[in-house]
């Protein structure tokens, strides 16, 4: 290419494929290339006292609160999305700007302006789509929370002679319903049932099974005092249900007795509850039994427990003991130590302390639901 | 969380001097005062801070309810004063922070010796018989403009912070950069700022106040500054040669000398 074919610097400036404008720090136009004049329109450019006159009010605020301070502090801004007033209407552009003398408030700022109507409208569509996604997500979250609340009692009932505490912490961010549940209900003028369980799986499907199990336990327990019979009924209900979900559960019937309460306890594939006496001594109670919803033939045994005044029974789901940190489990030992340390706290504080410890163990992000119920004879 | 860490409070100058508390406006952070504060460090105890959501503040402390009105920000001013045991305070607020200072002085008048308002506006949106300079639609334009201009932040920074809610310090580091913050916070702060109306609070503020009014301020025009002057029972109005909305950047010398002669 011979040198005569090189365009002149002036031509390059005037005919650059973008608007080039030099302004004062206040925005007064000092120079503008032909491409910019064509983009905006000769008359508009000539009549504008300041570059800011070509911006919408919202963009002028953005200029004063962000662009100008950034030009001062960092000397440049990039990819700023603004709209220019032009003789042909509003024109979305992207702007880069460089402050040629950051230390000097009377220095000049060079602007490069690219028309970007298509890109900006695509971007707006993406933003709108993201907003819709966020709204859907918050609806889903609300739905999950509402469903979740329906799986546990709205408040802990007042049971004469017993003090009860419970906590429930769903896994994840709350966008999905968990499968753990607990329940308290009265079966006679003086007797109450406590139930706690864990349906395998998550989400809306598991939630319907959780509700099914909770109400199957309630229904069966009103019909019979035989706790093995209660579990047989729940097992049969689950086997007939199309969901094929399985479930672990602990059920206790609590009757007032001399010096405390008597508890008849049955377990189905569920972690053994812990008994804590007033001095903080901890031991397991109950007898292991078959998971519900898996087999036609299930075996459960009823354990008879005396809960003397001041003693507590702690029910929990495997979200507590199987909480993991790397390859380590939270484990029963850690739980026992925690209960021993907190033996003098009220049951609600003990339940929260267990929930907090498990959350902390997993750096605040639960990977499985956690349900804890503490029953104390008073 | 204590106010000192939450608001990234920085103290300079004479420890035994009268405290001057500098508050930045909407957009960036305490660096907005960097040309102004050195002039007071020889004589005063200079205290700077970032509003929660800005600069080096703790983003995890951003509570949408608390910060849904300027009163939440005014509460932070009082908490900072408490934490540092500041008395006889000269409060210097730029832009929207001027109204935060007025609200703080309304709640605890004895805490403050003087207020300095740089480019104040008690209401940005026009109303019957009042010209704030903007229509509601124009403020909505600003919110859209913010959304387009924080695209980069939201895609690059947000996942890192959102993925680590238990480690808020990650968020602090990433957003320490001047003028950039979580787009949701930026949009909320913009909405709270530009839709605020504190006209009725002004007559209840009796602390001596200096109003610095710039020429050609597109955000807080002359008549808005005059309105603040008329509504405040005990105020001095100074029209500056400086143009724009940020005389602390564009004309620090004039800003310093006007404040000094008021003090």
Coordinates of C-alpha atoms in Angstrom, one line a residue:
Chain A
X1 CA 0.0 0.0 0.0
X2 CA 1.5 3.3 -0.9
X3 CA 1.6 6.1 1.6
X4 CA -0.8 8.3 -0.4
X5 CA -3.5 5.8 0.3
X6 CA -3.3 6.3 4.1
X7 CA -6.2 8.3 5.4
X8 CA -5.2 11.5 7.2
X9 CA -5.5 11.7 11.0
X10 CA -8.2 14.3 10.6
X11 CA -10.2 12.0 8.4
X12 CA -9.7 9.1 10.8
X13 CA -11.0 11.3 13.6
X14 CA -13.9 12.8 11.7
X15 CA -15.0 9.6 10.0
X16 CA -14.3 7.1 12.8
X17 CA -17.1 4.5 13.1
X18 CA -18.1 6.0 16.5
X19 CA -18.8 9.3 18.0
X20 CA -15.8 11.0 19.5
X21 CA -16.4 14.0 21.8
X22 CA -14.1 16.0 24.0
X23 CA -15.8 17.6 27.0
X24 CA -14.8 19.6 30.0
X25 CA -15.2 18.0 33.4
X26 CA -18.5 19.8 33.6
X27 CA -19.6 18.3 30.3
X28 CA -19.2 21.4 28.0
X29 CA -18.5 20.2 24.5
X30 CA -15.0 21.3 23.3
X31 CA -14.8 19.2 20.2
X32 CA -17.0 16.6 18.4
X33 CA -16.2 14.6 15.3
X34 CA -18.4 14.5 12.2
X35 CA -19.6 11.0 13.1
X36 CA -21.0 12.3 16.4
X37 CA -22.7 15.3 14.7
X38 CA -24.3 12.9 12.2
X39 CA -25.4 10.6 15.0
X40 CA -27.1 13.3 17.0
X41 CA -27.9 15.9 14.4
X42 CA -26.0 19.2 13.7
X43 CA -28.6 21.5 15.3
X44 CA -28.9 19.6 18.5
X45 CA -25.1 19.5 19.0
X46 CA -24.8 23.2 18.3
X47 CA -27.6 24.1 20.7
X48 CA -26.4 21.9 23.6
X49 CA -24.5 23.9 26.2
X50 CA -23.3 20.7 27.7
X51 CA -23.0 17.1 26.8
X52 CA -25.3 16.4 29.8
X53 CA -28.1 18.3 27.9
X54 CA -28.1 15.4 25.4
X55 CA -28.8 12.9 28.2
X56 CA -32.0 11.9 29.9
X57 CA -32.5 13.0 33.5
X58 CA -31.8 9.6 34.9
X59 CA -28.5 9.4 33.0
X60 CA -27.6 12.9 34.2
X61 CA -28.0 11.7 37.8
X62 CA -25.9 8.7 37.0
X63 CA -23.3 10.9 35.4
X64 CA -23.0 13.1 38.5
X65 CA -23.2 10.3 41.0
X66 CA -21.0 7.7 39.3
X67 CA -19.3 8.7 36.1
X68 CA -17.9 12.0 37.2
X69 CA -16.5 10.6 40.6
X70 CA -15.1 7.6 38.7
X71 CA -13.4 9.8 36.1
X72 CA -11.8 11.7 39.0
X73 CA -10.8 8.7 41.1
X74 CA -9.9 6.1 38.4
X75 CA -9.4 8.3 35.4
X76 CA -11.8 6.3 33.2
X77 CA -15.1 4.5 32.8
X78 CA -16.0 1.8 30.4
X79 CA -19.2 0.4 28.8
X80 CA -21.5 2.9 30.4
X81 CA -25.0 2.5 29.0
X82 CA -26.8 5.8 28.4
X83 CA -29.3 7.2 25.9
X84 CA -28.6 10.2 23.7
X85 CA -31.2 12.6 22.5
X86 CA -30.9 12.8 18.8
X87 CA -32.9 14.4 16.0
X88 CA -34.2 11.0 15.1
X89 CA -35.2 10.2 18.7
X90 CA -33.6 8.4 21.7
X91 CA -30.5 6.5 20.8
X92 CA -29.1 3.9 23.2
X93 CA -25.3 4.0 23.2
X94 CA -22.4 2.5 25.1
X95 CA -19.8 5.0 26.3
X96 CA -16.1 4.7 27.2
X97 CA -14.5 7.8 28.7
X98 CA -11.0 8.8 29.7
X99 CA -10.0 11.7 31.9
X100 CA -6.9 13.2 30.3
X101 CA -5.8 15.0 33.4
X102 CA -7.3 13.4 36.5
X103 CA -5.4 15.7 38.9
X104 CA -6.7 18.8 37.1
X105 CA -10.4 19.7 37.5
X106 CA -10.2 21.9 34.4
X107 CA -8.8 19.0 32.3
X108 CA -10.6 17.4 29.4
X109 CA -12.4 14.1 29.1
X110 CA -12.6 12.2 25.9
X111 CA -15.7 10.2 25.1
X112 CA -16.2 7.4 22.7
X113 CA -19.9 6.6 21.9
X114 CA -21.1 3.5 20.0
X115 CA -24.7 3.2 19.0
X116 CA -25.9 0.0 20.6
X117 CA -29.7 -0.1 20.1
X118 CA -29.9 -3.9 19.3
X119 CA -27.5 -4.9 22.0
X120 CA -29.2 -2.8 24.6
X121 CA -32.7 -4.0 23.7
X122 CA -31.4 -7.6 23.9
X123 CA -29.9 -6.7 27.3
X124 CA -33.3 -5.3 28.4
X125 CA -35.0 -8.5 27.4
X126 CA -32.4 -10.5 29.4
X127 CA -33.0 -8.2 32.4
X128 CA -36.7 -8.6 32.1
X129 CA -36.3 -12.4 31.9
X130 CA -34.1 -12.4 35.0
X131 CA -36.7 -10.3 36.9
X132 CA -39.4 -12.8 35.9
X133 CA -37.2 -15.7 37.0
X134 CA -36.6 -13.9 40.3
X135 CA -40.3 -13.4 40.8
X136 CA -41.0 -17.1 40.0
X137 CA -38.3 -18.1 42.4
X138 CA -39.8 -16.1 45.2
X139 CA -43.2 -17.5 44.5
X140 CA -41.8 -21.0 44.6
X141 CA -40.0 -20.2 47.9
X142 CA -43.2 -18.9 49.4
X143 CA -45.0 -22.0 48.3
X144 CA -42.3 -24.2 49.8
X145 CA -42.3 -22.3 53.1
X146 CA -46.1 -22.5 53.4
X147 CA -46.1 -26.2 52.6
X148 CA -43.3 -26.7 55.0
X149 CA -45.1 -24.9 57.8
X150 CA -48.1 -27.2 57.2
X151 CA -45.9 -30.2 58.1
X152 CA -45.2 -29.1 61.7
X153 CA -47.6 -27.8 64.3
X154 CA -48.1 -24.0 64.1
X155 CA -47.0 -23.8 67.8
X156 CA -45.9 -26.1 70.5
X157 CA -48.9 -27.1 72.6
X158 CA -49.1 -26.6 76.3
X159 CA -48.9 -30.1 77.8
X160 CA -49.5 -30.3 81.6
X161 CA -46.5 -31.8 83.4
X162 CA -44.2 -31.5 80.4
X163 CA -42.1 -28.8 78.9
X164 CA -41.5 -29.2 75.2
X165 CA -39.1 -27.6 72.7
X166 CA -38.6 -28.2 69.0
X167 CA -36.7 -26.9 66.0
X168 CA -37.1 -27.5 62.4
X169 CA -34.5 -26.5 59.8
X170 CA -35.0 -27.3 56.1
X171 CA -32.0 -28.1 54.0
X172 CA -30.7 -25.7 51.4
X173 CA -31.9 -22.2 50.7
X174 CA -35.6 -22.7 51.6
X175 CA -36.6 -23.0 47.9
X176 CA -37.4 -26.7 48.4
X177 CA -39.6 -28.5 50.9
X178 CA -37.9 -30.9 53.2
X179 CA -39.1 -34.4 54.2
X180 CA -38.8 -34.1 58.0
X181 CA -41.7 -33.6 60.3
X182 CA -42.8 -33.6 63.9
X183 CA -46.2 -33.5 65.6
X184 CA -47.9 -33.4 69.0
X185 CA -51.5 -34.4 69.5
X186 CA -53.8 -35.4 72.3
X187 CA -55.4 -38.9 72.4
X188 CA -57.2 -38.8 75.7
X189 CA -57.9 -36.2 78.4
X190 CA -54.5 -36.8 80.0
X191 CA -52.4 -38.5 77.3
X192 CA -50.4 -36.9 74.4
X193 CA -48.6 -38.4 71.4
X194 CA -45.3 -37.1 70.1
X195 CA -44.2 -38.1 66.6
X196 CA -41.1 -37.3 64.6
X197 CA -40.1 -38.7 61.2
X198 CA -38.1 -38.4 58.0
X199 CA -39.5 -39.2 54.6
X200 CA -36.8 -40.0 52.1
X201 CA -36.6 -37.6 49.3
X202 CA -37.4 -33.9 48.9
X203 CA -39.6 -31.5 47.1
X204 CA -43.4 -31.4 46.6
X205 CA -43.7 -35.1 46.1
X206 CA -42.0 -35.9 49.4
X207 CA -44.1 -33.2 51.1
X208 CA -47.3 -34.9 50.2
X209 CA -46.0 -38.2 51.6
X210 CA -44.9 -36.4 54.8
X211 CA -48.4 -35.1 55.2
X212 CA -49.8 -38.5 54.5
X213 CA -47.6 -40.1 57.2
X214 CA -48.3 -37.5 59.7
X215 CA -52.0 -37.9 59.3
X216 CA -51.8 -41.7 59.1
X217 CA -50.1 -41.7 62.5
X218 CA -52.7 -39.4 63.9
X219 CA -55.6 -41.5 62.5
X220 CA -54.2 -44.8 63.7
X221 CA -53.2 -43.5 67.1
X222 CA -56.8 -42.4 67.7
X223 CA -58.0 -45.9 66.8
X224 CA -55.6 -48.1 68.9
X225 CA -53.3 -47.8 71.9
X226 CA -51.1 -50.5 70.3
X227 CA -48.1 -48.6 68.9
X228 CA -47.0 -51.6 66.8
X229 CA -50.4 -51.5 65.3
X230 CA -50.0 -47.8 64.5
X231 CA -46.8 -48.5 62.5
X232 CA -48.4 -51.4 60.7
X233 CA -51.2 -49.1 59.6
X234 CA -48.8 -46.4 58.4
X235 CA -46.7 -49.1 56.6
X236 CA -49.7 -50.4 54.8
X237 CA -50.8 -46.9 53.9
X238 CA -47.4 -46.2 52.4
X239 CA -47.2 -49.5 50.5
X240 CA -50.6 -48.7 48.9
X241 CA -49.5 -45.1 48.1
X242 CA -48.2 -44.7 44.5
X243 CA -45.3 -42.6 45.6
X244 CA -43.1 -45.5 46.6
X245 CA -41.5 -43.3 49.3
X246 CA -40.1 -44.7 52.5
X247 CA -40.1 -43.2 55.9
X248 CA -38.4 -43.4 59.3
X249 CA -40.4 -42.5 62.4
X250 CA -40.4 -42.3 66.2
X251 CA -43.7 -42.3 68.1
X252 CA -44.2 -41.9 71.8
X253 CA -47.3 -42.0 74.0
X254 CA -46.8 -39.8 77.0
X255 CA -48.9 -40.5 80.1
X256 CA -48.6 -38.7 83.5
X257 CA -47.2 -41.0 86.2
X258 CA -46.1 -40.7 89.8
X259 CA -42.9 -38.5 89.8
X260 CA -43.0 -37.6 86.1
X261 CA -44.3 -39.2 82.9
X262 CA -44.5 -42.6 81.5
X263 CA -43.5 -42.9 77.8
X264 CA -44.3 -45.8 75.5
X265 CA -41.9 -45.5 72.6
X266 CA -41.7 -47.2 69.2
X267 CA -39.2 -46.7 66.5
X268 CA -39.2 -47.5 62.7
X269 CA -35.8 -47.3 61.1
X270 CA -35.2 -44.1 63.1
X271 CA -32.2 -43.0 65.2
X272 CA -32.7 -43.9 68.9
X273 CA -33.7 -40.9 71.0
X274 CA -31.4 -39.8 73.8
X275 CA -32.4 -39.7 77.5
X276 CA -30.8 -36.9 79.5
X277 CA -31.1 -36.8 83.3
X278 CA -30.9 -33.6 85.4
X279 CA -27.2 -34.0 86.0
X280 CA -26.5 -34.2 82.3
X281 CA -26.0 -37.9 82.0
X282 CA -26.9 -39.1 78.5
X283 CA -28.1 -42.6 77.3
X284 CA -30.0 -44.1 74.4
X285 CA -33.5 -45.4 74.8
X286 CA -35.9 -47.5 72.6
X287 CA -35.5 -50.5 70.4
X288 CA -34.7 -50.4 66.6
X289 CA -37.5 -51.4 64.2
X290 CA -38.2 -51.7 60.5
X291 CA -38.3 -48.7 58.1
X292 CA -41.9 -47.9 56.9
X293 CA -43.0 -48.2 53.3
X294 CA -40.4 -50.7 52.2
X295 CA -41.5 -54.2 53.2
X296 CA -44.8 -55.9 53.8
X297 CA -43.6 -57.6 57.0
X298 CA -42.4 -55.1 59.6
X299 CA -41.2 -55.6 63.2
X300 CA -41.4 -53.0 65.9
X301 CA -41.1 -53.2 69.6
X302 CA -42.5 -50.9 72.3
X303 CA -40.0 -49.7 74.9
X304 CA -41.5 -48.5 78.3
X305 CA -39.6 -45.5 79.7
X306 CA -40.0 -43.6 82.9
X307 CA -39.2 -39.9 82.6
X308 CA -38.7 -38.7 86.1
X309 CA -39.1 -35.0 86.9
X310 CA -36.2 -33.0 85.5
X311 CA -35.3 -35.7 82.9
X312 CA -35.6 -35.1 79.1
X313 CA -36.1 -37.2 76.0
X314 CA -34.4 -35.9 72.9
X315 CA -35.8 -37.0 69.5
X316 CA -33.9 -36.1 66.3
X317 CA -33.7 -36.9 62.6
X318 CA -30.5 -38.2 60.9
X319 CA -29.9 -34.7 59.6
X320 CA -28.3 -34.1 63.0
X321 CA -26.0 -37.1 63.4
X322 CA -25.2 -37.5 59.7
X323 CA -24.4 -33.8 59.1
X324 CA -21.0 -33.8 57.3
X325 CA -18.0 -31.7 57.3
X326 CA -15.7 -33.1 54.6
X327 CA -15.4 -36.7 55.5
X328 CA -16.4 -36.2 59.2
X329 CA -19.8 -36.7 60.6
X330 CA -21.4 -34.6 63.3
X331 CA -22.1 -38.0 65.0
X332 CA -23.9 -39.1 68.1
X333 CA -20.9 -38.4 70.4
X334 CA -20.9 -34.7 69.6
X335 CA -24.7 -34.6 70.1
X336 CA -24.3 -36.3 73.5
X337 CA -21.6 -33.9 74.6
X338 CA -23.8 -30.9 73.5
X339 CA -26.8 -32.3 75.4
X340 CA -24.7 -32.9 78.6
X341 CA -23.4 -29.3 78.4
X342 CA -26.9 -27.9 78.0
X343 CA -28.8 -30.2 80.4
X344 CA -29.8 -27.2 82.5
X345 CA -31.2 -25.2 79.7
X346 CA -34.9 -25.2 78.9
X347 CA -36.0 -27.7 76.2
X348 CA -36.6 -25.0 73.5
X349 CA -33.0 -23.7 74.1
X350 CA -31.6 -27.2 73.8
X351 CA -33.5 -27.8 70.5
X352 CA -32.2 -24.5 69.1
X353 CA -28.6 -25.2 70.4
X354 CA -28.6 -28.6 68.5
X355 CA -30.0 -26.9 65.4
X356 CA -27.3 -24.1 65.6
X357 CA -24.5 -26.6 66.2
X358 CA -25.4 -28.7 63.2
X359 CA -25.7 -25.6 61.0
X360 CA -22.4 -24.3 62.2
X361 CA -20.8 -27.7 61.6
X362 CA -21.8 -27.4 57.9
X363 CA -20.8 -23.7 57.6
X364 CA -24.3 -22.5 57.7
X365 CA -25.5 -24.5 54.7
X366 CA -27.6 -27.5 55.8
X367 CA -27.4 -30.4 53.3
X368 CA -30.3 -32.4 55.0
X369 CA -33.3 -31.3 57.0
X370 CA -32.9 -31.2 60.7
X371 CA -35.8 -31.8 63.2
X372 CA -35.3 -31.9 66.9
X373 CA -37.9 -32.4 69.7
X374 CA -37.0 -32.2 73.4
X375 CA -39.6 -33.4 76.0
X376 CA -38.9 -32.8 79.7
X377 CA -40.9 -33.9 82.6
X378 CA -41.5 -31.0 85.1
Chain B
X1 CA -22.2 -6.0 64.5
X2 CA -20.6 -2.9 65.8
X3 CA -21.1 0.4 63.9
X4 CA -17.4 0.9 63.4
X5 CA -16.9 -2.2 61.3
X6 CA -20.3 -2.1 59.7
X7 CA -19.8 1.4 58.4
X8 CA -16.1 1.1 57.7
X9 CA -15.5 4.1 60.0
X10 CA -12.1 5.8 59.7
X11 CA -10.7 8.3 62.1
X12 CA -8.0 10.8 61.4
X13 CA -6.6 14.2 62.6
X14 CA -6.4 15.4 66.2
X15 CA -7.8 12.9 68.6
X16 CA -8.6 15.7 71.0
X17 CA -10.1 18.0 68.4
X18 CA -13.8 18.8 67.9
X19 CA -15.2 15.9 65.8
X20 CA -16.1 16.5 62.2
X21 CA -18.2 13.6 60.8
X22 CA -18.2 13.4 56.9
X23 CA -20.9 11.5 55.1
X24 CA -20.9 10.7 51.4
X25 CA -23.9 10.9 49.2
X26 CA -25.5 8.5 46.8
X27 CA -23.2 6.7 44.4
X28 CA -19.7 6.2 45.7
X29 CA -18.1 6.1 49.1
X30 CA -16.0 8.1 51.7
X31 CA -13.3 8.7 49.1
X32 CA -15.5 11.5 47.8
X33 CA -14.1 13.6 50.7
X34 CA -10.4 12.9 49.9
X35 CA -9.5 16.4 48.8
X36 CA -11.4 18.1 51.6
X37 CA -10.7 16.3 54.8
X38 CA -6.9 16.8 54.9
X39 CA -7.6 20.6 55.4
X40 CA -9.3 19.8 58.7
X41 CA -7.0 17.1 60.1
X42 CA -4.7 19.6 61.8
X43 CA -7.5 21.2 63.8
X44 CA -10.3 18.6 64.1
X45 CA -10.9 14.9 64.8
X46 CA -12.0 13.8 61.3
X47 CA -14.3 10.8 61.1
X48 CA -15.3 9.2 57.7
X49 CA -17.6 6.3 57.0
X50 CA -19.4 4.4 54.3
X51 CA -23.2 4.0 54.3
X52 CA -24.1 0.3 54.6
X53 CA -24.1 -1.0 51.0
X54 CA -21.4 1.3 49.8
X55 CA -17.6 1.2 49.7
X56 CA -16.0 -0.9 52.5
X57 CA -19.2 -1.3 54.5
X58 CA -20.4 -4.8 55.5
X59 CA -23.0 -5.7 52.8
X60 CA -24.3 -8.5 55.0
X61 CA -25.6 -5.7 57.3
X62 CA -27.8 -4.4 54.6
X63 CA -31.4 -4.6 56.0
X64 CA -34.0 -3.6 53.4
X65 CA -36.5 -2.7 56.1
X66 CA -34.1 -0.5 58.1
X67 CA -32.8 1.2 55.0
X68 CA -36.2 1.7 53.4
X69 CA -36.1 5.3 54.7
X70 CA -33.4 7.9 55.4
X71 CA -34.2 7.4 59.0
X72 CA -32.4 4.1 59.0
X73 CA -29.2 5.9 57.8
X74 CA -29.7 8.6 60.4
X75 CA -29.8 5.9 63.0
X76 CA -26.4 4.7 61.8
X77 CA -25.0 8.3 62.2
X78 CA -26.1 8.3 65.8
X79 CA -24.7 4.8 66.4
X80 CA -21.3 5.9 65.0
X81 CA -21.4 8.9 67.3
X82 CA -22.2 6.6 70.3
X83 CA -19.6 4.1 69.4
X84 CA -16.8 6.8 69.2
X85 CA -18.4 8.8 72.0
X86 CA -18.5 11.9 69.7
X87 CA -19.9 15.1 71.2
X88 CA -20.4 18.5 69.9
X89 CA -20.3 17.1 66.4
X90 CA -19.9 19.0 63.2
X91 CA -21.7 16.9 60.6
X92 CA -20.8 17.4 57.0
X93 CA -23.1 15.6 54.6
X94 CA -23.0 15.6 50.8
X95 CA -26.1 15.3 48.7
X96 CA -28.6 12.9 50.3
X97 CA -26.4 12.6 53.4
X98 CA -27.3 16.2 54.2
X99 CA -30.9 15.0 55.0
X100 CA -29.6 12.0 56.9
X101 CA -27.7 14.6 59.1
X102 CA -30.9 16.7 59.5
X103 CA -32.8 13.6 60.6
X104 CA -30.1 12.6 63.1
X105 CA -30.0 16.2 64.5
X106 CA -33.8 16.2 64.8
X107 CA -33.5 13.0 66.9
X108 CA -30.6 14.1 69.1
X109 CA -30.1 17.9 68.7
X110 CA -27.7 18.1 71.6
X111 CA -25.3 15.7 69.9
X112 CA -24.6 18.3 67.1
X113 CA -22.8 21.6 67.2
X114 CA -23.3 22.4 63.5
X115 CA -24.5 20.9 60.2
X116 CA -22.9 21.4 56.8
X117 CA -25.1 20.5 53.9
X118 CA -23.4 20.2 50.5
X119 CA -25.9 20.2 47.7
X120 CA -28.9 19.2 49.9
X121 CA -32.4 18.4 48.6
X122 CA -35.4 17.5 50.8
X123 CA -37.3 16.2 47.9
X124 CA -36.1 15.5 44.3
X125 CA -39.5 15.0 42.7
X126 CA -41.7 17.9 41.8
X127 CA -44.8 18.4 43.9
X128 CA -47.7 20.9 44.0
X129 CA -46.0 24.3 44.6
X130 CA -42.6 22.7 44.9
X131 CA -39.9 22.1 42.2
X132 CA -37.5 19.4 43.1
X133 CA -36.1 19.2 39.6
X134 CA -37.4 15.7 38.5
X135 CA -40.5 13.9 37.6
X136 CA -41.3 10.5 38.9
X137 CA -40.7 9.0 35.4
X138 CA -37.2 10.5 35.3
X139 CA -36.3 8.8 38.6
X140 CA -37.6 5.6 37.2
X141 CA -35.2 6.2 34.3
X142 CA -32.4 6.4 36.7
X143 CA -33.4 3.0 38.2
X144 CA -33.3 1.5 34.7
X145 CA -30.0 3.2 33.9
X146 CA -28.6 1.7 37.1
X147 CA -29.8 -1.8 36.1
X148 CA -28.0 -1.6 32.7
X149 CA -24.9 -0.2 34.3
X150 CA -24.4 -2.8 37.0
X151 CA -24.6 -5.7 34.5
X152 CA -20.9 -6.5 35.0
X153 CA -21.1 -6.5 38.7
X154 CA -24.2 -8.7 38.9
X155 CA -22.8 -11.4 36.7
X156 CA -19.2 -11.5 38.1
X157 CA -19.5 -10.6 41.7
X158 CA -22.9 -11.7 42.8
X159 CA -22.4 -15.5 42.5
X160 CA -19.3 -15.3 44.6
X161 CA -21.1 -13.4 47.3
X162 CA -24.4 -15.1 47.1
X163 CA -22.7 -18.5 47.2
X164 CA -21.0 -17.7 50.5
X165 CA -23.7 -16.1 52.8
X166 CA -21.8 -17.5 55.8
X167 CA -18.7 -15.6 54.8
X168 CA -19.7 -11.9 54.5
X169 CA -16.1 -10.8 54.5
X170 CA -15.8 -12.2 50.9
X171 CA -18.4 -9.7 49.9
X172 CA -16.6 -6.9 51.6
X173 CA -13.4 -7.5 49.7
X174 CA -15.0 -7.8 46.3
X175 CA -17.0 -4.7 46.6
X176 CA -14.4 -2.4 48.1
X177 CA -14.0 -0.9 44.7
X178 CA -15.2 2.7 44.5
X179 CA -18.7 3.4 43.2
X180 CA -19.6 -0.2 42.6
X181 CA -21.9 -2.3 44.8
X182 CA -24.6 -4.9 44.7
X183 CA -27.1 -3.7 42.0
X184 CA -30.0 -4.5 44.2
X185 CA -28.7 -2.3 47.0
X186 CA -27.7 0.4 44.5
X187 CA -31.3 0.4 43.1
X188 CA -32.9 0.3 46.5
X189 CA -30.7 3.2 47.8
X190 CA -31.5 5.2 44.7
X191 CA -35.2 4.6 45.1
X192 CA -35.0 5.6 48.8
X193 CA -32.9 8.6 48.1
X194 CA -34.7 10.0 45.1
X195 CA -38.2 9.3 46.3
X196 CA -37.6 10.7 49.8
X197 CA -39.5 13.7 51.1
X198 CA -38.1 15.4 54.2
X199 CA -39.5 18.9 53.7
X200 CA -41.5 18.7 57.0
X201 CA -38.5 17.6 59.0
X202 CA -36.5 20.7 58.2
X203 CA -38.3 23.3 60.5
X204 CA -37.7 21.0 63.5
X205 CA -33.9 21.2 63.1
X206 CA -32.5 24.1 65.1
X207 CA -28.8 23.2 64.9
X208 CA -26.9 26.0 63.1
X209 CA -26.6 24.9 59.5
X210 CA -24.5 25.9 56.5
X211 CA -25.9 25.2 53.0
X212 CA -23.5 25.0 50.2
X213 CA -25.2 25.5 46.9
X214 CA -23.3 24.9 43.6
X215 CA -24.0 26.6 40.4
X216 CA -25.6 24.5 37.7
X217 CA -26.3 21.6 39.9
X218 CA -28.5 19.2 37.9
X219 CA -29.4 17.1 41.0
X220 CA -30.0 19.8 43.5
X221 CA -30.8 23.1 41.7
X222 CA -30.7 26.6 43.2
X223 CA -34.3 26.9 44.2
X224 CA -34.1 23.6 46.1
X225 CA -31.1 24.9 48.1
X226 CA -33.1 28.1 48.8
X227 CA -36.1 26.0 49.9
X228 CA -33.8 24.3 52.5
X229 CA -32.5 27.6 53.6
X230 CA -36.0 29.0 54.1
X231 CA -37.3 25.9 55.9
X232 CA -34.4 25.6 58.3
X233 CA -34.8 28.1 61.2
X234 CA -31.1 28.6 61.7
X235 CA -29.2 28.4 58.4
X236 CA -26.7 30.2 56.3
X237 CA -26.9 29.9 52.5
X238 CA -23.7 30.2 50.4
X239 CA -23.9 30.1 46.6
X240 CA -20.6 28.7 45.3
X241 CA -18.8 29.4 42.1
X242 CA -18.2 25.6 41.8
X243 CA -20.5 23.9 39.2
X244 CA -22.0 20.5 39.2
X245 CA -23.1 18.4 42.2
X246 CA -19.8 17.4 43.6
X247 CA -17.8 20.5 44.7
X248 CA -15.9 18.2 47.0
X249 CA -14.3 16.8 43.9
X250 CA -14.4 19.8 41.4
X251 CA -13.7 22.7 43.8
X252 CA -12.2 21.4 47.0
X253 CA -10.5 24.7 47.9
X254 CA -13.6 26.7 47.6
X255 CA -15.5 24.0 49.6
X256 CA -12.9 24.1 52.3
X257 CA -12.8 27.8 52.6
X258 CA -16.6 28.2 52.8
X259 CA -16.8 25.5 55.5
X260 CA -13.8 27.1 57.4
X261 CA -15.4 30.5 57.5
X262 CA -18.7 29.0 58.8
X263 CA -16.9 27.2 61.6

